[in-house]
Amino acid sequence: MTSPRPFDPQRALELAARTFEIEARALLGLAERQREGFPAAVQAMLECRGRVVVMGMGKSGHVGRKIAATLASTGTPAFFVHPAEASHGDLGMLIGGDVVLAISNSGEVDELAAILPAIRRLGVTIIGMTGKPGSTLARHSDHVLSCAVDQEACPLNLAPTASTTAQIALGDALAVALLDARGFREEDFARSHPGGSLGRKLLMHVRDLMRSGDAVPRVEAGASFSDVLREMTRKGLGFTALVDADGKPAGIFTDGDLRRLIERGADLRDLTAGDVMHTSPKQIPQDALAVDAAGLMEQHRITSVLAVDADGRLVGALNSNDLMRAKVI
């Protein structure tokens, strides 16, 4: 290894620009190379009765792990198997009905070539992603996807750079075509991403976050004003719900309403709950999505909503702090 040259910031920027240009050309060329092999591969994965098993060595293996993860998160059951480990027992992870997506730019990597005949005997469909249409991998494959590139971005044209970018993009194209064909929706994506922000928004319901039982501030509509204030103070949500004889919300009184009464100089001693409540309080079904509750609060510029059951009875209360703690907003 020769001694390193002095660092030249301008040369680094020029090499970065050259890398972007080469890899952009590689991706544009990738679209032109896709023929009948691509739709055939998508159809094979759609009709797969088992799982999509992705394999690859070296950099192609790293790409394969990413492709398997993307497929699995978008509705296509998939996992990665290392070719070297497959020849020492992990081939037992494959079952009839699986589809193998084998990735190798050269198509001649020894560890993969060694297990292709054994994979074939299992009766699985093999999709080869390779840059060499005449390679061993291509010959053993039922369907071939071309990930060929004209040159690597590496100045020596040796390190996998543009070729691995092409592999990643081709894997993404498979995942996009598959999710479209499956009718994959936001709700489906959320189910496989329950810890993400989309999962929280599309899977979390009002009943999951609302205060319920004795934690809900409520009094009967005929209660005294003192009872309203005591309940609001005791529950600490900044309001008290007023319910009728059937337990349905009849009104609401908030700490903001209290401040406005005091500012007007109202005589609070003889007031009843019915005198001060706002009728038709904002309500939301307990089975509604929490994100819908957030939208209701934003629309009406309020910080709390009442949750009701299918019969319209008060069963819970939800405020903006509850939504923020759950990272719904």
Short mmCIF file of C-alpha atoms in Angstrom, two decimals:
data_model
loop_
_atom_site.label_atom_id
_atom_site.label_comp_id
_atom_site.label_asym_id
_atom_site.label_seq_id
_atom_site.Cartn_x
_atom_site.Cartn_y
_atom_site.Cartn_z
CA MET A 1 0.00 0.00 0.00
CA THR A 2 1.44 3.34 -1.04
CA SER A 3 1.64 6.25 1.36
CA PRO A 4 -1.50 8.41 1.39
CA ARG A 5 -1.48 11.65 -0.54
CA PRO A 6 -2.22 14.93 1.29
CA PHE A 7 -5.94 15.39 1.74
CA ASP A 8 -7.48 17.58 -0.95
CA PRO A 9 -11.03 18.79 -0.08
CA GLN A 10 -11.73 19.75 -3.69
CA ARG A 11 -10.75 16.30 -4.96
CA ALA A 12 -13.06 14.73 -2.35
CA LEU A 13 -15.97 16.83 -3.63
CA GLU A 14 -15.13 15.91 -7.24
CA LEU A 15 -15.06 12.20 -6.38
CA ALA A 16 -18.37 12.52 -4.57
CA ALA A 17 -19.97 14.19 -7.60
CA ARG A 18 -18.49 11.51 -9.88
CA THR A 19 -19.87 8.77 -7.62
CA PHE A 20 -23.35 10.29 -7.68
CA GLU A 21 -23.22 10.61 -11.47
CA ILE A 22 -22.07 7.03 -12.05
CA GLU A 23 -24.61 5.56 -9.67
CA ALA A 24 -27.41 7.70 -11.14
CA ARG A 25 -26.54 6.40 -14.61
CA ALA A 26 -26.51 2.87 -13.25
CA LEU A 27 -30.04 3.27 -11.89
CA LEU A 28 -31.35 4.77 -15.14
CA GLY A 29 -29.77 1.91 -17.08
CA LEU A 30 -31.36 -0.57 -14.71
CA ALA A 31 -34.88 0.25 -15.95
CA GLU A 32 -33.86 -0.46 -19.54
CA ARG A 33 -32.47 -3.88 -18.60
CA GLN A 34 -35.67 -5.19 -17.04
CA ARG A 35 -37.60 -7.45 -19.40
CA GLU A 36 -39.90 -10.42 -18.83
CA GLY A 37 -37.78 -11.56 -15.87
CA PHE A 38 -39.07 -8.78 -13.60
CA PRO A 39 -42.84 -9.38 -13.93
CA ALA A 40 -42.19 -13.14 -13.78
CA ALA A 41 -40.26 -12.69 -10.51
CA VAL A 42 -43.05 -10.55 -9.05
CA GLN A 43 -45.66 -13.12 -10.02
CA ALA A 44 -43.60 -15.95 -8.51
CA MET A 45 -43.37 -14.05 -5.21
CA LEU A 46 -47.09 -13.26 -5.28
CA GLU A 47 -47.94 -16.93 -5.80
CA CYS A 48 -45.39 -18.12 -3.22
CA ARG A 49 -47.00 -20.52 -0.74
CA GLY A 50 -44.05 -20.22 1.63
CA ARG A 51 -41.55 -17.43 2.22
CA VAL A 52 -39.11 -15.46 0.10
CA VAL A 53 -35.63 -16.54 1.18
CA VAL A 54 -32.94 -14.04 0.22
CA MET A 55 -29.30 -15.12 -0.16
CA GLY A 56 -26.07 -13.32 -0.98
CA MET A 57 -22.38 -13.24 -0.04
CA GLY A 58 -20.26 -10.26 0.97
CA LYS A 59 -21.72 -6.90 -0.05
CA SER A 60 -24.53 -8.69 -1.86
CA GLY A 61 -25.33 -10.35 1.46
CA HIS A 62 -25.64 -6.98 3.19
CA VAL A 63 -27.93 -5.84 0.39
CA GLY A 64 -29.89 -9.09 0.70
CA ARG A 65 -30.58 -8.47 4.37
CA LYS A 66 -31.98 -5.05 3.51
CA ILE A 67 -34.15 -6.46 0.71
CA ALA A 68 -35.52 -9.20 2.99
CA ALA A 69 -36.38 -6.62 5.65
CA THR A 70 -38.13 -4.37 3.11
CA LEU A 71 -40.15 -7.26 1.69
CA ALA A 72 -41.18 -8.46 5.15
CA SER A 73 -42.33 -5.00 6.21
CA THR A 74 -44.43 -4.51 3.08
CA GLY A 75 -46.49 -7.69 3.13
CA THR A 76 -44.18 -10.35 1.66
CA PRO A 77 -42.92 -12.82 4.32
CA ALA A 78 -39.16 -12.94 3.82
CA PHE A 79 -35.91 -13.64 5.65
CA PHE A 80 -32.19 -13.84 4.87
CA VAL A 81 -30.07 -17.00 4.86
CA HIS A 82 -26.27 -16.83 4.55
CA PRO A 83 -25.10 -19.13 1.71
CA ALA A 84 -22.08 -20.41 3.66
CA GLU A 85 -24.27 -21.27 6.65
CA ALA A 86 -26.83 -22.84 4.32
CA SER A 87 -24.32 -25.50 3.27
CA HIS A 88 -23.79 -26.38 6.95
CA GLY A 89 -27.39 -26.92 7.99
CA ASP A 90 -29.28 -23.68 7.44
CA LEU A 91 -30.60 -25.04 4.16
CA GLY A 92 -33.11 -26.77 6.41
CA MET A 93 -34.82 -23.40 6.80
CA LEU A 94 -36.14 -23.78 3.26
CA ILE A 95 -39.36 -25.65 2.59
CA GLY A 96 -41.27 -26.59 -0.53
CA GLY A 97 -43.20 -23.63 -1.84
CA ASP A 98 -40.52 -21.09 -0.91
CA VAL A 99 -38.99 -18.69 -3.42
CA VAL A 100 -35.24 -18.08 -3.24
CA LEU A 101 -33.92 -14.68 -4.30
CA ALA A 102 -30.19 -15.27 -4.85
CA ILE A 103 -28.02 -12.18 -5.33
CA SER A 104 -24.56 -12.13 -6.90
CA ASN A 105 -23.18 -9.54 -9.29
CA SER A 106 -20.78 -12.02 -10.88
CA GLY A 107 -23.13 -14.97 -10.52
CA GLU A 108 -20.14 -17.17 -9.77
CA VAL A 109 -19.57 -16.81 -6.02
CA ASP A 110 -18.47 -20.25 -4.79
CA GLU A 111 -20.62 -20.47 -1.65
CA LEU A 112 -23.79 -19.73 -3.60
CA ALA A 113 -22.95 -21.87 -6.64
CA ALA A 114 -22.28 -24.85 -4.36
CA ILE A 115 -25.81 -24.93 -2.93
CA LEU A 116 -27.83 -24.08 -6.05
CA PRO A 117 -28.27 -27.78 -7.08
CA ALA A 118 -29.42 -28.65 -3.54
CA ILE A 119 -31.87 -25.75 -3.57
CA ARG A 120 -33.18 -26.91 -6.93
CA ARG A 121 -33.85 -30.40 -5.52
CA LEU A 122 -36.05 -28.89 -2.81
CA GLY A 123 -38.54 -27.86 -5.46
CA VAL A 124 -38.36 -24.13 -4.79
CA THR A 125 -38.43 -21.34 -7.36
CA ILE A 126 -35.07 -19.60 -7.81
CA ILE A 127 -34.86 -15.95 -8.84
CA GLY A 128 -31.34 -14.90 -9.69
CA MET A 129 -30.32 -11.25 -9.37
CA THR A 130 -27.04 -10.96 -11.26
CA GLY A 131 -25.05 -8.73 -13.55
CA LYS A 132 -23.98 -11.66 -15.75
CA PRO A 133 -26.79 -13.29 -17.76
CA GLY A 134 -24.58 -16.26 -18.70
CA SER A 135 -23.37 -16.99 -15.17
CA THR A 136 -23.84 -20.14 -13.09
CA LEU A 137 -26.49 -18.36 -11.01
CA ALA A 138 -28.43 -17.32 -14.12
CA ARG A 139 -28.32 -20.85 -15.54
CA HIS A 140 -29.74 -22.34 -12.31
CA SER A 141 -32.48 -19.70 -11.98
CA ASP A 142 -36.10 -19.93 -13.06
CA HIS A 143 -36.20 -16.16 -13.51
CA VAL A 144 -33.30 -13.73 -13.93
CA LEU A 145 -33.18 -10.09 -12.87
CA SER A 146 -30.40 -8.02 -14.39
CA CYS A 147 -28.52 -5.77 -11.98
CA ALA A 148 -25.70 -5.13 -14.47
CA VAL A 149 -23.91 -1.77 -14.42
CA ASP A 150 -21.47 -0.30 -16.91
CA GLN A 151 -18.91 0.62 -14.26
CA GLU A 152 -18.39 0.84 -10.53
CA ALA A 153 -18.07 4.23 -8.87
CA CYS A 154 -14.82 3.05 -7.29
CA PRO A 155 -11.89 4.77 -9.13
CA LEU A 156 -10.30 1.32 -9.47
CA ASN A 157 -13.58 -0.12 -10.82
CA LEU A 158 -13.26 -2.88 -8.23
CA ALA A 159 -15.16 -2.14 -5.00
CA PRO A 160 -18.89 -2.92 -5.26
CA THR A 161 -20.48 0.53 -5.37
CA ALA A 162 -22.74 1.18 -8.34
CA SER A 163 -23.53 -2.54 -8.53
CA THR A 164 -24.76 -2.71 -4.93
CA THR A 165 -26.78 0.48 -5.44
CA ALA A 166 -28.42 -1.23 -8.42
CA GLN A 167 -29.18 -4.31 -6.31
CA ILE A 168 -30.80 -2.22 -3.58
CA ALA A 169 -32.90 -0.32 -6.12
CA LEU A 170 -33.98 -3.54 -7.82
CA GLY A 171 -34.99 -4.99 -4.46
CA ASP A 172 -37.00 -1.85 -3.73
CA ALA A 173 -38.68 -2.14 -7.13
CA LEU A 174 -39.71 -5.72 -6.33
CA ALA A 175 -41.14 -4.64 -2.97
CA VAL A 176 -43.08 -1.75 -4.52
CA ALA A 177 -44.52 -3.91 -7.30
CA LEU A 178 -45.51 -6.57 -4.76
CA LEU A 179 -47.19 -4.24 -2.29
CA ASP A 180 -49.11 -2.64 -5.13
CA ALA A 181 -50.25 -6.03 -6.44
CA ARG A 182 -51.30 -7.11 -2.93
CA GLY A 183 -53.32 -3.94 -2.35
CA PHE A 184 -51.09 -3.21 0.64
CA ARG A 185 -52.44 -0.22 2.60
CA GLU A 186 -51.26 2.18 5.29
CA GLU A 187 -53.09 0.09 7.88
CA ASP A 188 -51.18 -3.02 6.79
CA PHE A 189 -47.89 -1.15 7.02
CA ALA A 190 -48.78 0.05 10.49
CA ARG A 191 -49.40 -3.51 11.71
CA SER A 192 -45.79 -4.43 10.94
CA HIS A 193 -44.51 -1.15 12.41
CA PRO A 194 -46.40 -0.85 15.73
CA GLY A 195 -43.54 1.05 17.35
CA GLY A 196 -43.32 3.68 14.61
CA SER A 197 -45.23 6.93 14.37
CA LEU A 198 -47.50 5.58 11.64
CA GLY A 199 -48.26 2.51 13.74
CA ARG A 200 -49.22 4.67 16.69
CA LYS A 201 -51.48 6.81 14.52
CA LEU A 202 -53.22 4.00 12.69
CA LEU A 203 -53.40 1.31 15.37
CA MET A 204 -53.98 3.20 18.61
CA HIS A 205 -57.61 3.78 19.58
CA VAL A 206 -59.23 6.21 21.99
CA ARG A 207 -60.01 3.35 24.40
CA ASP A 208 -56.27 2.57 24.59
CA LEU A 209 -55.41 6.03 25.92
CA MET A 210 -58.50 7.45 27.62
CA ARG A 211 -58.97 7.91 31.36
CA SER A 212 -61.78 5.62 32.46
CA GLY A 213 -63.74 4.63 35.56
CA ASP A 214 -63.28 6.86 38.57
CA ALA A 215 -60.56 8.82 36.78
CA VAL A 216 -63.20 10.52 34.62
CA PRO A 217 -64.43 13.82 36.16
CA ARG A 218 -68.21 13.70 36.11
CA VAL A 219 -71.24 14.87 38.09
CA GLU A 220 -74.96 14.74 37.44
CA ALA A 221 -76.42 17.69 35.58
CA GLY A 222 -78.43 18.73 38.68
CA ALA A 223 -75.37 18.84 40.97
CA SER A 224 -74.32 21.98 42.79
CA PHE A 225 -71.63 24.28 41.46
CA SER A 226 -69.48 23.33 44.45
CA ASP A 227 -69.67 19.67 43.41
CA VAL A 228 -68.55 20.64 39.92
CA LEU A 229 -65.49 22.50 41.27
CA ARG A 230 -64.56 19.72 43.70
CA GLU A 231 -64.74 17.08 40.97
CA MET A 232 -62.68 19.18 38.58
CA THR A 233 -60.02 19.77 41.25
CA ARG A 234 -59.96 16.14 42.38
CA LYS A 235 -59.53 14.63 38.91
CA GLY A 236 -57.05 17.21 37.62
CA LEU A 237 -58.09 17.23 33.95
CA GLY A 238 -59.23 20.84 33.86
CA PHE A 239 -62.91 20.07 33.31
CA THR A 240 -65.94 18.26 34.67
CA ALA A 241 -68.41 16.38 32.49
CA LEU A 242 -72.10 16.65 33.38
CA VAL A 243 -74.19 13.58 32.65
CA ASP A 244 -77.92 12.91 32.50
CA ALA A 245 -79.81 10.12 34.24
CA ASP A 246 -78.72 7.63 31.54
CA GLY A 247 -75.04 8.47 31.94
CA LYS A 248 -74.87 10.34 28.66
CA PRO A 249 -72.93 13.62 28.41
CA ALA A 250 -75.25 16.59 28.85
CA GLY A 251 -72.61 19.28 29.14
CA ILE A 252 -69.12 20.24 30.24
CA PHE A 253 -67.56 22.88 32.47
CA THR A 254 -63.88 23.78 32.16
CA ASP A 255 -61.35 25.73 34.18
CA GLY A 256 -61.46 28.32 31.39
CA ASP A 257 -65.18 28.73 32.01
CA LEU A 258 -64.42 29.27 35.70
CA ARG A 259 -61.93 32.03 34.96
CA ARG A 260 -64.43 33.77 32.70
CA LEU A 261 -67.12 33.62 35.42
CA ILE A 262 -64.76 35.17 37.94
CA GLU A 263 -63.70 37.89 35.47
CA ARG A 264 -67.38 38.79 34.96
CA GLY A 265 -67.89 39.03 38.72
CA ALA A 266 -70.60 36.37 38.75
CA ASP A 267 -72.03 35.29 42.10
CA LEU A 268 -70.93 31.67 42.31
CA ARG A 269 -72.75 30.74 45.51
CA ASP A 270 -76.17 29.93 44.13
CA LEU A 271 -75.13 28.47 40.76
CA THR A 272 -75.87 24.87 39.77
CA ALA A 273 -74.09 22.67 37.27
CA GLY A 274 -76.89 23.24 34.79
CA ASP A 275 -76.39 27.01 35.03
CA VAL A 276 -72.77 26.95 33.96
CA MET A 277 -72.34 23.98 31.67
CA HIS A 278 -71.78 24.12 27.93
CA THR A 279 -74.31 21.89 26.24
CA SER A 280 -73.36 19.51 23.38
CA PRO A 281 -69.79 18.81 24.52
CA LYS A 282 -67.37 17.37 21.96
CA GLN A 283 -67.55 13.58 22.01
CA ILE A 284 -65.81 10.74 20.22
CA PRO A 285 -66.55 7.00 20.15
CA GLN A 286 -64.15 4.99 22.31
CA ASP A 287 -63.44 2.75 19.29
CA ALA A 288 -62.30 5.69 17.15
CA LEU A 289 -58.64 6.11 16.29
CA ALA A 290 -56.67 8.28 18.68
CA VAL A 291 -55.49 10.36 15.73
CA ASP A 292 -59.14 11.23 15.02
CA ALA A 293 -59.45 12.53 18.57
CA ALA A 294 -56.39 14.68 17.94
CA GLY A 295 -58.03 16.03 14.78
CA LEU A 296 -61.23 16.85 16.69
CA MET A 297 -59.27 18.78 19.32
CA GLU A 298 -57.37 20.70 16.67
CA GLN A 299 -60.50 21.50 14.66
CA HIS A 300 -62.35 22.95 17.65
CA ARG A 301 -59.28 24.34 19.44
CA ILE A 302 -59.94 22.35 22.60
CA THR A 303 -57.66 20.25 24.77
CA SER A 304 -60.05 17.49 25.89
CA VAL A 305 -62.79 15.29 24.47
CA LEU A 306 -65.29 12.92 26.08
CA ALA A 307 -65.29 9.27 25.01
CA VAL A 308 -68.59 7.47 24.69
CA ASP A 309 -69.67 3.88 24.10
CA ALA A 310 -71.96 2.59 21.35
CA ASP A 311 -75.02 3.73 23.34
CA GLY A 312 -73.67 7.25 23.85
CA ARG A 313 -72.82 6.80 27.55
CA LEU A 314 -69.77 8.51 28.97
CA VAL A 315 -66.98 5.94 29.44
CA GLY A 316 -63.80 7.98 29.27
CA ALA A 317 -61.97 11.24 28.83
CA LEU A 318 -58.95 12.09 26.71
CA ASN A 319 -56.81 15.21 26.63
CA SER A 320 -53.94 16.46 24.51
CA ASN A 321 -51.36 15.45 27.13
CA ASP A 322 -52.51 11.83 26.82
CA LEU A 323 -52.02 12.01 23.05
CA MET A 324 -48.58 13.61 23.37
CA ARG A 325 -47.40 10.99 25.87
CA ALA A 326 -48.43 8.27 23.43
CA LYS A 327 -46.67 10.20 20.61
CA VAL A 328 -49.83 10.34 18.56
CA ILE A 329 -49.24 14.09 18.22
#
